[in-house]
PDB file of C-alpha atoms in Angstrom:
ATOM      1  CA  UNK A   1       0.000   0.000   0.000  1.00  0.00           C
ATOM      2  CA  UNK A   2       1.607   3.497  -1.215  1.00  0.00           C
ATOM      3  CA  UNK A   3       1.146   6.668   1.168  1.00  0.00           C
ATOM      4  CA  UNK A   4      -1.351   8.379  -0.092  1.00  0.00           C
ATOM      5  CA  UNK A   5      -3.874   4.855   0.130  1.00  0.00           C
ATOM      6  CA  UNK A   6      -2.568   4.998   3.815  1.00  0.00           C
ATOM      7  CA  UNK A   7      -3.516   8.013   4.188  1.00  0.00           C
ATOM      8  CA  UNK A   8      -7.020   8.277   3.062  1.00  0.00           C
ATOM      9  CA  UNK A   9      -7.214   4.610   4.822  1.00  0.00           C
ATOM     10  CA  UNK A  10      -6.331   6.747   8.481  1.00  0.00           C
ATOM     11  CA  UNK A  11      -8.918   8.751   7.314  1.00  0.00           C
ATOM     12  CA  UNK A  12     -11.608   6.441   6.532  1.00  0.00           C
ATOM     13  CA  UNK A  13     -10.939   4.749  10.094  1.00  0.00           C
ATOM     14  CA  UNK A  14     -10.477   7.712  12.308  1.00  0.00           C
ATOM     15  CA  UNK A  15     -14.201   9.249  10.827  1.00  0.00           C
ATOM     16  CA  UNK A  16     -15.597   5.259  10.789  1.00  0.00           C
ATOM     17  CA  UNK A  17     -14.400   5.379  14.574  1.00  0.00           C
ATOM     18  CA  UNK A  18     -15.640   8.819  15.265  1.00  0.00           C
ATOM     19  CA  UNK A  19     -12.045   9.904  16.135  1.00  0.00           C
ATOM     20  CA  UNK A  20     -11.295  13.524  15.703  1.00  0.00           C
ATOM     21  CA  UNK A  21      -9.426  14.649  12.278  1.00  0.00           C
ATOM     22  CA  UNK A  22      -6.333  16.639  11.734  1.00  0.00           C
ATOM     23  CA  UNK A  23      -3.811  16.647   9.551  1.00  0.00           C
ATOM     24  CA  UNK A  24      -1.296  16.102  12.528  1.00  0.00           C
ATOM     25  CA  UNK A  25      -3.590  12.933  13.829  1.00  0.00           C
ATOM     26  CA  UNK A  26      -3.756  11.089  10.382  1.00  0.00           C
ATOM     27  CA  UNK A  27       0.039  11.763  10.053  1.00  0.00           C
ATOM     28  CA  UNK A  28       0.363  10.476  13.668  1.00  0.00           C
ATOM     29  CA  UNK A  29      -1.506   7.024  12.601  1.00  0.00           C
ATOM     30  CA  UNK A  30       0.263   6.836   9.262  1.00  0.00           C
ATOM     31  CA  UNK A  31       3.718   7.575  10.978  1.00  0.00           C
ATOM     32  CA  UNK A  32       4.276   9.987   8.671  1.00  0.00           C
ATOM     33  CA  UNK A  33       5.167  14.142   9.120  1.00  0.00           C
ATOM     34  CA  UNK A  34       2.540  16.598   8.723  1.00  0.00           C
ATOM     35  CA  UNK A  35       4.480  18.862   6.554  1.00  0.00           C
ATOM     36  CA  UNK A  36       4.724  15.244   4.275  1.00  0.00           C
ATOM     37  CA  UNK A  37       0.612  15.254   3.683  1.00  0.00           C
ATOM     38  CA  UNK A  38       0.932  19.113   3.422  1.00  0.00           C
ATOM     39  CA  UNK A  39       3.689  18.820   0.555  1.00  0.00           C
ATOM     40  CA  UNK A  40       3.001  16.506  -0.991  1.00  0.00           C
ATOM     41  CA  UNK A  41      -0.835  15.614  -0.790  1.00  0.00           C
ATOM     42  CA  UNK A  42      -2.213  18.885  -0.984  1.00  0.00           C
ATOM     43  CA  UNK A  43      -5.668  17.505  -2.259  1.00  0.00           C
ATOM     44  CA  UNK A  44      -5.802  15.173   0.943  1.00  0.00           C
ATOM     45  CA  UNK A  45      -4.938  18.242   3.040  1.00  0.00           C
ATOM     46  CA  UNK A  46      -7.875  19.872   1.817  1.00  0.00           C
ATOM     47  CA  UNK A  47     -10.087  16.660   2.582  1.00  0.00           C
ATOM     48  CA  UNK A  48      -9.204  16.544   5.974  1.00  0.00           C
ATOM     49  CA  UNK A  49      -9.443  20.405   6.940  1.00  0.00           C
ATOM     50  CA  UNK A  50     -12.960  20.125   5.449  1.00  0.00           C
ATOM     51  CA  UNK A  51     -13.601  17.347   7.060  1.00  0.00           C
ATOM     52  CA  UNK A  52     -12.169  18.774  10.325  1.00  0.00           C
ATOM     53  CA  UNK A  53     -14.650  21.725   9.759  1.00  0.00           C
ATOM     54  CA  UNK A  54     -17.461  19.360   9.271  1.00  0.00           C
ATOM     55  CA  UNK A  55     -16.719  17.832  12.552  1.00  0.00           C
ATOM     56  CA  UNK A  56     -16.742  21.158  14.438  1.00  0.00           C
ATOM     57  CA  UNK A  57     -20.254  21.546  12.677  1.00  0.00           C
ATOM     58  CA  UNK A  58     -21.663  18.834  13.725  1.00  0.00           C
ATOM     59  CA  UNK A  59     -20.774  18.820  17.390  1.00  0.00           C
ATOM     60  CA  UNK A  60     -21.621  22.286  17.706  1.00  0.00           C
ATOM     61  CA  UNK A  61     -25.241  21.297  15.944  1.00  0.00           C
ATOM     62  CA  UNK A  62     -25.188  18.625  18.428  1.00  0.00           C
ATOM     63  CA  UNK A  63     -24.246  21.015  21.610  1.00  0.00           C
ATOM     64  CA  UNK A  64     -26.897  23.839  20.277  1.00  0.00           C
ATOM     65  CA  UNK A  65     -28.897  20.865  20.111  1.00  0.00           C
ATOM     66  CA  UNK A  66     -28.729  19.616  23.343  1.00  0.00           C
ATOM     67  CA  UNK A  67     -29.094  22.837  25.378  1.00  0.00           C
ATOM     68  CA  UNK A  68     -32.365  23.578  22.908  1.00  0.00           C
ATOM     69  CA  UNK A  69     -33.534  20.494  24.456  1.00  0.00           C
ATOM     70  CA  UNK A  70     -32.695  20.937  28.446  1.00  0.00           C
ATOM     71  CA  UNK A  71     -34.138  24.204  27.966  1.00  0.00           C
ATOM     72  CA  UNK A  72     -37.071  23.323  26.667  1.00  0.00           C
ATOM     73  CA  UNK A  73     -37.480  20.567  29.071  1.00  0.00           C
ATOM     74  CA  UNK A  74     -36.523  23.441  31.907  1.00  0.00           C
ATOM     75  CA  UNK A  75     -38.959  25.737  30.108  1.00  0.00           C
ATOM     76  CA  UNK A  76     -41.933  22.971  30.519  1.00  0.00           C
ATOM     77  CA  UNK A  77     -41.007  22.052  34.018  1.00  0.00           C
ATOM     78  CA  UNK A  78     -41.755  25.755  34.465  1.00  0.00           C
ATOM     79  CA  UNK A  79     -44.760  25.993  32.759  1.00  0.00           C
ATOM     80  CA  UNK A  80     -46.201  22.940  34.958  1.00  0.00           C
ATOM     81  CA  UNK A  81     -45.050  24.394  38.045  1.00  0.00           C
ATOM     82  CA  UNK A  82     -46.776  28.073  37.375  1.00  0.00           C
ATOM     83  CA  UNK A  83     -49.705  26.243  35.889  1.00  0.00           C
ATOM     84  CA  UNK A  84     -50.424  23.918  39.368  1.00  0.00           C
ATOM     85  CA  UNK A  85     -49.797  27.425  41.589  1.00  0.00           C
ATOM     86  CA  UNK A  86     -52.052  29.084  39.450  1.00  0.00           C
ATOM     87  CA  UNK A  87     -54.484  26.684  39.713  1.00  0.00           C
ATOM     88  CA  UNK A  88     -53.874  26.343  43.240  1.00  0.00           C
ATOM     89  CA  UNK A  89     -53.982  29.901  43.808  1.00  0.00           C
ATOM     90  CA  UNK A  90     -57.445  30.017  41.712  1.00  0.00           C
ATOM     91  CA  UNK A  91     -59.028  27.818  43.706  1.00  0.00           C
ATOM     92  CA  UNK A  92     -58.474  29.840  46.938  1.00  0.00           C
ATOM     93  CA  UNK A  93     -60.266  32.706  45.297  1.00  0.00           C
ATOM     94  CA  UNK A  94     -62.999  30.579  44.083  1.00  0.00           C
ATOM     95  CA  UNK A  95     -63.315  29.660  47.949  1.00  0.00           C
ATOM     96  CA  UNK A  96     -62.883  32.941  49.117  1.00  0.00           C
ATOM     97  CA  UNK A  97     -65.245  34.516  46.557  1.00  0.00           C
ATOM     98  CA  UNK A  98     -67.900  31.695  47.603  1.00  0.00           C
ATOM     99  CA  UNK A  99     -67.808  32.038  50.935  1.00  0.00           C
ATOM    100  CA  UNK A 100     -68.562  35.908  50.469  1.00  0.00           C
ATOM    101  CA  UNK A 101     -71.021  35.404  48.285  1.00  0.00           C
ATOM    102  CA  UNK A 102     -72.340  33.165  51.198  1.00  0.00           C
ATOM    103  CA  UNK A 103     -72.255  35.999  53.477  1.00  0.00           C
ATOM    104  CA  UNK A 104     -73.750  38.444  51.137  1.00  0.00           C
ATOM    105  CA  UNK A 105     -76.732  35.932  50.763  1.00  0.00           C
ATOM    106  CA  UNK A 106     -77.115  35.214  54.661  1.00  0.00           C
ATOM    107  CA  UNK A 107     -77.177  38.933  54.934  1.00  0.00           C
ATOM    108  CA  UNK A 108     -79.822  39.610  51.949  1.00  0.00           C
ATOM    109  CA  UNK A 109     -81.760  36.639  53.729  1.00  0.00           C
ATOM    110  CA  UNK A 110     -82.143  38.636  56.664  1.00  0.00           C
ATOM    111  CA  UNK A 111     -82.447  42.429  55.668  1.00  0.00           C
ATOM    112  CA  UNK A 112     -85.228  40.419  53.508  1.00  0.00           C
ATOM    113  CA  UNK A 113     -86.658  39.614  57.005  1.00  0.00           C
ATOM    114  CA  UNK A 114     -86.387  42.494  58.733  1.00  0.00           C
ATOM    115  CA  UNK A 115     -87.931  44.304  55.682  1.00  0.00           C
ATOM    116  CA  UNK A 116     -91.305  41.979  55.733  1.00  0.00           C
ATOM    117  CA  UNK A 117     -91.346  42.627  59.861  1.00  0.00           C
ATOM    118  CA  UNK A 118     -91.194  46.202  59.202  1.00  0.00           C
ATOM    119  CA  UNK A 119     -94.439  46.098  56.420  1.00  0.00           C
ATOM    120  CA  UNK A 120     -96.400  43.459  58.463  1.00  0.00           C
ATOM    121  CA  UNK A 121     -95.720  46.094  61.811  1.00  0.00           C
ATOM    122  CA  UNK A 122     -96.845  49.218  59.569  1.00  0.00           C
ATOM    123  CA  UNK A 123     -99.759  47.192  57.808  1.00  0.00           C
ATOM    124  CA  UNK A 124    -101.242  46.664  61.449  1.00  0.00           C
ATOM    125  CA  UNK A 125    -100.383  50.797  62.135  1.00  0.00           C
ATOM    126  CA  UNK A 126     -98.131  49.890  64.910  1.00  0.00           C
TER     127      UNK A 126
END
């Protein structure tokens, strides 16, 4: 096998393992010198700083991605927790507003009272 099939076999490993790419790791597995894949394989350069770039892509794609996620799973944990206090907090004003509304009632109930006392007392001309 000649160099330059070496070489692009380093590289088809190290991506196939999910190693990360450089020009001084593929000369490192190839036992080679960097300056030789830079001199003298100047198209497999290129392959492997695109490569390299592709890499950095993808894990910062994969980094965005995972903070997009624990965020929205923070953002929902949230969103449960303000929805039980608000429901919790809506059902002590539904209790509060009932029991004034029973208060108002007892108190129509007996100015009601009072008012037929009052007719019955001034229909006899007391």
């Amino acid at each position: 096998m000649d160099t330059r099939e070496q070489i692009e076999q380093a590289i088809k490993q190290m991506l196939d393992a999910g190693e990360s790419i450089s020009i001084s790791a593929v000369a490192e597995k190839c036992d080679v010198s960097h300056s030789l894949i830079y001199n003298r394989y100047p198209d497999l350069k290129e392959k492997i700083k695109e490569l390299k770039s592709g890499q950095k892509a993808r894990q910062k794609t994969e980094s965005d991605e995972a903070l997009i996620s624990t965020l929205l799973a923070k953002n929902k944990a949230l969103q449960e927790k303000v929805k039980s206090e608000t429901s919790g907090q809506a059902e002590e004003a539904f209790k509060s507003m009932l029991s004034h509304v029973q208060q108002v009632y007892s108190m129509y109930d007996q100015l009601l009272d009072d008012r037929n006392k009052l007719a019955e007392r001034l229909g006899r001309g007391q």
